[in-house]
Short mmCIF file of C-alpha atoms and ligand atoms in Angstrom, two decimals:
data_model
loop_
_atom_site.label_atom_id
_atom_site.label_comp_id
_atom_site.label_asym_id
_atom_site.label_seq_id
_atom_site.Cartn_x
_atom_site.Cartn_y
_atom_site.Cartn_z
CA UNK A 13 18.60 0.33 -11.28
CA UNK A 14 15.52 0.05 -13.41
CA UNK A 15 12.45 1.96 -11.61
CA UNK A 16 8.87 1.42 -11.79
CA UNK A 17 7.30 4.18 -9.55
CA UNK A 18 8.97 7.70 -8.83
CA UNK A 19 8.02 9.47 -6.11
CA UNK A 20 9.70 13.05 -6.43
CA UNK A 21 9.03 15.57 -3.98
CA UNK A 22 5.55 14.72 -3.07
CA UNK A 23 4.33 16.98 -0.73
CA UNK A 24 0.19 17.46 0.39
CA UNK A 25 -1.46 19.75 2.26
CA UNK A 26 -4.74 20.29 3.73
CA UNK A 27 -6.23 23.58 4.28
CA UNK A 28 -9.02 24.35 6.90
CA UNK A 29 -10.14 27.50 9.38
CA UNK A 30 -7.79 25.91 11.49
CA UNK A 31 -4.85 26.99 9.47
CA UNK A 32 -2.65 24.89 6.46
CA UNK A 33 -1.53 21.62 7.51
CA UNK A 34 1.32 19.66 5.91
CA UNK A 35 0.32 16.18 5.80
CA UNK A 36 3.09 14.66 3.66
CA UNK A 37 6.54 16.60 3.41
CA UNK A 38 8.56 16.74 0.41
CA UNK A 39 8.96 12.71 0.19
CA UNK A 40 11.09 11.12 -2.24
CA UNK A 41 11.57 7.48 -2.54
CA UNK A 42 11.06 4.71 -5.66
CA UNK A 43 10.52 1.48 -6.30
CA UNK A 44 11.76 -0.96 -8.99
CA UNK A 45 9.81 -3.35 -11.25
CA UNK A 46 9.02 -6.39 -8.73
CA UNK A 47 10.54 -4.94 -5.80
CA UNK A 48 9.01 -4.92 -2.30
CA UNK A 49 8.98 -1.91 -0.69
CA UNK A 50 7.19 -0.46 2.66
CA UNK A 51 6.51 2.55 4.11
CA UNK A 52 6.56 2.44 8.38
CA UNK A 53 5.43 5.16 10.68
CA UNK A 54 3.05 5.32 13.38
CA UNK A 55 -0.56 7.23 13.09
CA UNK A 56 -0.90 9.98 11.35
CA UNK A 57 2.44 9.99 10.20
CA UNK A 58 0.94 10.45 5.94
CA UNK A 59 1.59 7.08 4.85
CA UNK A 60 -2.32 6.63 3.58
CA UNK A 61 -2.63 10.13 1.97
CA UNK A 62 1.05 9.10 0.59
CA UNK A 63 -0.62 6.03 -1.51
CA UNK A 64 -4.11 8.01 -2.02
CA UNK A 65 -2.09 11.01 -3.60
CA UNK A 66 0.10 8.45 -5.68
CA UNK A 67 -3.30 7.03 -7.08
CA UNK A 68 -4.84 10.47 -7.42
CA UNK A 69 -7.81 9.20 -4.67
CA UNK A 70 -7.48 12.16 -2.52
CA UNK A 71 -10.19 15.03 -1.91
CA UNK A 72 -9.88 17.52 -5.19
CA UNK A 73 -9.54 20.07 -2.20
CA UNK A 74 -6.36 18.60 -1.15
CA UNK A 75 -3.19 20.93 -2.12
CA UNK A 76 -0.37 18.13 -3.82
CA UNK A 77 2.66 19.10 -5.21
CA UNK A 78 5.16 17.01 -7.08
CA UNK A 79 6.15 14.48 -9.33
CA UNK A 80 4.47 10.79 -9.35
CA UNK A 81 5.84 8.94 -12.14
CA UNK A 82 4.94 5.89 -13.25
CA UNK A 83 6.79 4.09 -16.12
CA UNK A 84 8.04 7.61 -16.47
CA UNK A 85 4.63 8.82 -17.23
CA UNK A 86 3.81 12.07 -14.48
CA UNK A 87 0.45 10.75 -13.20
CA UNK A 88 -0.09 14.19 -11.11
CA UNK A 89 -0.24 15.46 -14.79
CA UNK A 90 -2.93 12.89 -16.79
CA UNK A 91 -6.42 13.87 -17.64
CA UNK A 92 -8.94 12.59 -15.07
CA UNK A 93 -9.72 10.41 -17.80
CA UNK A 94 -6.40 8.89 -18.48
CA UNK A 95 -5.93 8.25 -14.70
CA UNK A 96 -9.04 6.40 -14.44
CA UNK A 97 -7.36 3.98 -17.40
CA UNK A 98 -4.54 3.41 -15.39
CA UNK A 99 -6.09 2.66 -11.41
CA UNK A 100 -6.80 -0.87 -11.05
CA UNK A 101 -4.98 -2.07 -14.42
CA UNK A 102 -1.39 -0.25 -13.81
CA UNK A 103 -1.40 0.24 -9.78
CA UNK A 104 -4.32 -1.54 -7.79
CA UNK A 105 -4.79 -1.17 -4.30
CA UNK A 106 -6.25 -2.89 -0.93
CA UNK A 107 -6.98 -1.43 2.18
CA UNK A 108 -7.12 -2.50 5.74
CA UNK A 109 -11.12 -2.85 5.76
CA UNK A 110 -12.14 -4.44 2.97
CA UNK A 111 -15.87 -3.94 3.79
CA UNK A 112 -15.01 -0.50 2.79
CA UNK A 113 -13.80 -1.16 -0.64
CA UNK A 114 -16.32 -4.30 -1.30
CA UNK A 115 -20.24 -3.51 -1.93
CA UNK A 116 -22.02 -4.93 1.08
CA UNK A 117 -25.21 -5.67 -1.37
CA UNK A 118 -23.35 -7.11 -4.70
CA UNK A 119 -22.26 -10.60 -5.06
CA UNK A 120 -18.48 -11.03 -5.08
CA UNK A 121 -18.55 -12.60 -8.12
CA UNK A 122 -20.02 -10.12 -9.93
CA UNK A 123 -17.46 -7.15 -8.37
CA UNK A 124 -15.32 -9.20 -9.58
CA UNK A 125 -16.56 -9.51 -12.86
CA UNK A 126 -17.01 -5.59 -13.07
CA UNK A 127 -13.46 -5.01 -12.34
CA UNK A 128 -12.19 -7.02 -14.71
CA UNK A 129 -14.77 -5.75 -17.72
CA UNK A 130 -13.01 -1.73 -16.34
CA UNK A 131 -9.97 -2.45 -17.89
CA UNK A 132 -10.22 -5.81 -20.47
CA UNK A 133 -13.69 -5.03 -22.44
CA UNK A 134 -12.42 -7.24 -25.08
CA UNK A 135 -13.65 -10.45 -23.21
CA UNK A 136 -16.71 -12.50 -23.41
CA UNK A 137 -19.18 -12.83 -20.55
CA UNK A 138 -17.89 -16.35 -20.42
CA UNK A 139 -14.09 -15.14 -20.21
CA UNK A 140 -14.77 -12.72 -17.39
CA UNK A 141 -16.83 -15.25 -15.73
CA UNK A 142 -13.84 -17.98 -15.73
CA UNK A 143 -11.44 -15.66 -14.90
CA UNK A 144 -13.48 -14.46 -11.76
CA UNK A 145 -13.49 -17.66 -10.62
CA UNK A 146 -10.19 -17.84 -11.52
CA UNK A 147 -9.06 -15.30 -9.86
CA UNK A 148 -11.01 -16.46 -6.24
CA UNK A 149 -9.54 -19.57 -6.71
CA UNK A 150 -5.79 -17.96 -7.18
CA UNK A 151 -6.46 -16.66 -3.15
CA UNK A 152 -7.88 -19.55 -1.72
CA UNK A 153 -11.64 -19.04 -1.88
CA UNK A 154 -12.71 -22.69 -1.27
CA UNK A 155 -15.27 -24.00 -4.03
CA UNK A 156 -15.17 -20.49 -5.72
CA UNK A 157 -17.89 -21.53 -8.73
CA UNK A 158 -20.52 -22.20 -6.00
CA UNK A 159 -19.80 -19.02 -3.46
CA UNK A 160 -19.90 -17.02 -6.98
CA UNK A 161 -23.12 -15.23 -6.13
CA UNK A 162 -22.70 -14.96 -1.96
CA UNK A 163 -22.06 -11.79 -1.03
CA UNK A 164 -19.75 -10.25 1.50
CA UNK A 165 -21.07 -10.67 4.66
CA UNK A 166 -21.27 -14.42 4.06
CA UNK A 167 -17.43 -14.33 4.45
CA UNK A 168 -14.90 -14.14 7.06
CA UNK A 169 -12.91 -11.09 7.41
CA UNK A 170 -10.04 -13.12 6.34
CA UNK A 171 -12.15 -14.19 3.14
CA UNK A 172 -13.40 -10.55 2.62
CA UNK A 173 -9.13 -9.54 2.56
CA UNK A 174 -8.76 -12.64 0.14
CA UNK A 175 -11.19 -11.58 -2.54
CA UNK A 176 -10.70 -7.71 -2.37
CA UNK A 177 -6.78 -8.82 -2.93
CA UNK A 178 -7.93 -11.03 -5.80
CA UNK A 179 -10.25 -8.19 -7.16
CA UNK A 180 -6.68 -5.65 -7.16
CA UNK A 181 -4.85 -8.09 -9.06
CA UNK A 182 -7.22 -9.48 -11.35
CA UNK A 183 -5.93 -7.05 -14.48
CA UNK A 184 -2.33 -7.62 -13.07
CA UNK A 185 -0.94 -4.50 -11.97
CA UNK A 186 2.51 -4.45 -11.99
CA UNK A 187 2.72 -2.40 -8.78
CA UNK A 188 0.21 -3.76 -5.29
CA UNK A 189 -1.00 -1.12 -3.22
CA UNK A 190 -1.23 -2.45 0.12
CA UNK A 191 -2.13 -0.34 2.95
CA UNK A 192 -2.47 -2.28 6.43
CA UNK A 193 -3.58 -4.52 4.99
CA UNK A 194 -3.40 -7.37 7.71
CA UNK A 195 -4.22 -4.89 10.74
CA UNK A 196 -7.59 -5.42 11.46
CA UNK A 197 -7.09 -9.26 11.26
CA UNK A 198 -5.99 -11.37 14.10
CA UNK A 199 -2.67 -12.71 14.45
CA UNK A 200 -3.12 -16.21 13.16
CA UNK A 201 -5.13 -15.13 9.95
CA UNK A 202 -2.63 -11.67 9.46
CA UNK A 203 0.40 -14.68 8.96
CA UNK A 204 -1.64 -16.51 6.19
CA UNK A 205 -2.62 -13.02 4.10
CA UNK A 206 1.22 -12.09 4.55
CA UNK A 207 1.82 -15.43 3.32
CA UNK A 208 -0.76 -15.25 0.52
CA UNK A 209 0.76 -11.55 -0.64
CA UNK A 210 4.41 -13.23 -0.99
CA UNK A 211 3.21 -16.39 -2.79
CA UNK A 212 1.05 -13.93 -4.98
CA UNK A 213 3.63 -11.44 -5.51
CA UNK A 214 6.57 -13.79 -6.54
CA UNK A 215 3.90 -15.57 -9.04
CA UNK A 216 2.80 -12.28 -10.50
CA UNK A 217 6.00 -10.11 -10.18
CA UNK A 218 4.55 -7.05 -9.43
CA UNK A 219 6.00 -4.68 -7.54
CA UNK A 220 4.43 -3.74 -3.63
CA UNK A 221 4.29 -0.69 -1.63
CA UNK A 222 3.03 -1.73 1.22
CA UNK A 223 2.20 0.01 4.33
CA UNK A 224 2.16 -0.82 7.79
CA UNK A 225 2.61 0.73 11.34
CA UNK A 226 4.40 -2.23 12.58
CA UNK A 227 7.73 -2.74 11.95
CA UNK A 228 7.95 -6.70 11.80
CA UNK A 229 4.59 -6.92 9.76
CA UNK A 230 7.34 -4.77 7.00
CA UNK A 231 10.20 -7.30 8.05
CA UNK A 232 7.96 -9.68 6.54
CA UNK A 233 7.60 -8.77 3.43
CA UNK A 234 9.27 -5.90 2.18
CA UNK A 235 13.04 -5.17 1.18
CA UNK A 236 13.31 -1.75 1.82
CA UNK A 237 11.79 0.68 3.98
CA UNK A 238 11.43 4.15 4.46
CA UNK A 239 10.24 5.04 7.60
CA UNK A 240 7.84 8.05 8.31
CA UNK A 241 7.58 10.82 10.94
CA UNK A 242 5.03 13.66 10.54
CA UNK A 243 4.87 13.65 7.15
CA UNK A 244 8.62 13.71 6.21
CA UNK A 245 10.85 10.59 5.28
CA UNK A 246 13.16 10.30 8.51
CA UNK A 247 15.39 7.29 7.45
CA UNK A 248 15.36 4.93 4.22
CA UNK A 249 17.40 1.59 4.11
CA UNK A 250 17.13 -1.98 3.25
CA UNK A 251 14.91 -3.98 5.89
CA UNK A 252 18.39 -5.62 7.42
CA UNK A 253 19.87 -2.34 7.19
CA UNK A 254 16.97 -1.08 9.24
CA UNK A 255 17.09 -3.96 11.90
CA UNK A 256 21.05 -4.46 12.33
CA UNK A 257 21.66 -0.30 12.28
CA UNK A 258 18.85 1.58 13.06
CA UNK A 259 19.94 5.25 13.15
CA UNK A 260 17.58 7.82 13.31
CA UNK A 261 16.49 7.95 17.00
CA UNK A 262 12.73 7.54 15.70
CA UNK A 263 13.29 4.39 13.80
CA UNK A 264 14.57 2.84 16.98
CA UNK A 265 12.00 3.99 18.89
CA UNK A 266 9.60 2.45 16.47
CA UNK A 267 12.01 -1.13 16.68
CA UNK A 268 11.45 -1.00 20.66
CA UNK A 269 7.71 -0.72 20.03
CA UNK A 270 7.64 -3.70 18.19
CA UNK A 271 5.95 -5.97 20.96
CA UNK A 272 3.80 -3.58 22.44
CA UNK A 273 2.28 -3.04 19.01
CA UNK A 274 1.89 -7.18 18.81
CA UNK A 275 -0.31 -7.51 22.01
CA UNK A 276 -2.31 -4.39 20.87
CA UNK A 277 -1.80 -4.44 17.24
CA UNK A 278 -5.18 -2.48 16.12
CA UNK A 279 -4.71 0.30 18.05
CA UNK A 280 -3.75 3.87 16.82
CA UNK A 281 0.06 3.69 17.15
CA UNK A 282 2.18 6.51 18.83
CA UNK A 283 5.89 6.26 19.66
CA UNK A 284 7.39 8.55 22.06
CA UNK A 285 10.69 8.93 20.99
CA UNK A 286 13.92 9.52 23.39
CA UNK A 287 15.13 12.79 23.44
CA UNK A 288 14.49 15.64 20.83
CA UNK A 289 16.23 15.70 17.23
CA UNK A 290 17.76 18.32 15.42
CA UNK A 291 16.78 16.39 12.20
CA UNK A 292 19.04 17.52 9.39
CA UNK A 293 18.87 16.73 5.08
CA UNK A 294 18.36 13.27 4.39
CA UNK A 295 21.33 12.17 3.87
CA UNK A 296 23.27 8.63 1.92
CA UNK A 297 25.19 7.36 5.53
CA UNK A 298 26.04 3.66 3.21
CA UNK A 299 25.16 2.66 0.02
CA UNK A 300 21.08 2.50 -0.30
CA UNK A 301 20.99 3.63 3.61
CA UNK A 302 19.57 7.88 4.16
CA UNK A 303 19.00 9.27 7.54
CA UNK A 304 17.75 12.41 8.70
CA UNK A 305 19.91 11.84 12.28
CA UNK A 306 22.87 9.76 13.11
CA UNK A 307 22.92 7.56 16.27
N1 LIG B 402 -9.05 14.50 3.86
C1 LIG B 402 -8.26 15.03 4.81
N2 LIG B 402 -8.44 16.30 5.23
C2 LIG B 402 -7.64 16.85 6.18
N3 LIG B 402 -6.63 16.20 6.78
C3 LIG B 402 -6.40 14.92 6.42
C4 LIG B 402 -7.19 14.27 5.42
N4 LIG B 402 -6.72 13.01 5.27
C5 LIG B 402 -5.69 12.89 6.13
N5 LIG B 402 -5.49 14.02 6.82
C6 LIG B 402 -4.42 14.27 7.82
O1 LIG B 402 -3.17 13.94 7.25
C7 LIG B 402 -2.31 13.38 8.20
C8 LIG B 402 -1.78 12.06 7.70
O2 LIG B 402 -2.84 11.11 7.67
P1 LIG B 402 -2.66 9.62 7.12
O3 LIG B 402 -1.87 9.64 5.88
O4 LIG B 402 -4.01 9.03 7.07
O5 LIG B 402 -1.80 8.94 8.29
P2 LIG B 402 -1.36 7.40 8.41
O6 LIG B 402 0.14 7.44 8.45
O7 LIG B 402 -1.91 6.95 9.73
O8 LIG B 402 -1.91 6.64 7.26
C9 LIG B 402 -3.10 13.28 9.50
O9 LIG B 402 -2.78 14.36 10.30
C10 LIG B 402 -4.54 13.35 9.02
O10 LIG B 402 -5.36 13.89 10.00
MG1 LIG B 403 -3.29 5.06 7.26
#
């Protein structure tokens, strides 16, 4: 199998006066070119500082050990410099609040713009103009020449997802961060952005990680999963693996959650799990499927 992205042996910690705290745990996974692939776990569980460390975003205080490679380049080893090159034109990202990511006080068109001049400096005003617009138009934005110079608050949250995923893929990535990105949304407008990332992602081919507490959000869209408990990988499958044989007793805890986490689907998640685990290695139970614990 070809492979795009390498996690090996990622681990991150945080220090404080509080003590050292583990946040992700010796994690290993990786995805091929154009493959979908999701990370589940509820809270807390280090899926975010998982993609931050990936992308080098984290605090410089923050202790990360590991391999990240990326075309078989170590990212945890480039220059500052370098890794600046590579965010936004080899791995771009969205988050679950895009009023974080947008500027509340610069038109969309002209963020827009700005990421696209980052990585392609080679292009005209005019080119980066039509390919703004372009690239608006490629997520839906109706009439995207005239609502060039609106900015963010003149759009609906379900806009504001819209452009910020047209901003990441603008210099075509070839691998989508995407982390919850549909969970602050309501249901009805969450089905059209899922629908938007699969039309986007089969007409771009780039590869996802995407990231979700909610296990049929993943079903969705992603064909494997690894599923997260404090900070270690628990069980790793494809998504009908997953569904038809869940085994780690955490996984199907996180399965019977499923419409709890539908009726209240913004708030923190936290699955009580049956029973305590003596979780073991990770280990291959059928081909592509790794489990920590066996039903
Ligand atoms: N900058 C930080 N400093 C200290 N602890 C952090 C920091 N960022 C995240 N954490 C801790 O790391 C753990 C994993 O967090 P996170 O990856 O955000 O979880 P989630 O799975 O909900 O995305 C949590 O215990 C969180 O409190
Ligand atoms: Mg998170």
């Amino acid at each position: 199998m070809q492979t795009l992205l390498q996690v090996e042996r990622l681990s991150v910690a945080f220090s404080s006066d509080a003590g050292r705290h583990c946040a992700v745990d010796d994690i290993s996974f990786s995805i091929a070119p154009g493959e979908s692939f999701a990370l589940v776990g509820e809270s807390g569980s280090g899926k975010s500082v998982t993609s931050l460390a990936i992308l080098r975003l984290l605090d410089p205080r923050a202790q990360v050990a590991g391999n990240v490679l990326f075309d078989r380049e170590n990212w945890l080893q480039l220059s500052e410099r370098d890794m600046t090159a590579r965010c936004g034109r080899d791995a771009a990202m969205i988050f679950q609040e895009p009023m974080t990511a947008l500027n509340p006080v610069m038109s969309i068109g002209k963020q827009i713009a700005e990421a696209i001049r980052i990585h392609q400096r080679e292009l005209s005003r005019a080119a980066v103009h039509r390919r703004a617009i372009e690239a608006l138009d490629s997520v839906s934005i109706p009439d995207p020449a005239a609502r060039f110079d609106d900015c963010p608050h003149q759009f609906s949250g379900g806009q504001r997802q819209r452009i910020m995923i047209a901003m990441a893929l603008v210099n075509r990535p070839r691998l989508l961060i995407a982390d919850e990105p549909t969970t602050a949304l309501d249901v009805t407008v969450q089905a059209q952005i899922l629908d938007l990332l699969r039309e986007l992602k089969q007409r771009s081919n780039a590869a996802m990680l995407f990231i979700s507490h909610d296990l049929s959000v993943v079903a969705q869209i992603a064909e494997r999963v690894a599923v997260m408990r404090r900070g270690k990988i628990v069980e790793m499958a494809t998504c009908a693996q997953i569904f038809a044989d869940p085994q780690h007793p955490y996984t199907r805890s996180l399965l019977a959650a499923v419409p709890t986490m539908r009726s209240r689907r913004d708030a923190p998640l936290t699955v009580a799990m049956d029973g305590a685990v003596a979780d073991g290695e990770l280990i291959e139970i059928s081909s592509g499927h790794w489990t920590r614990a066996r039903r």
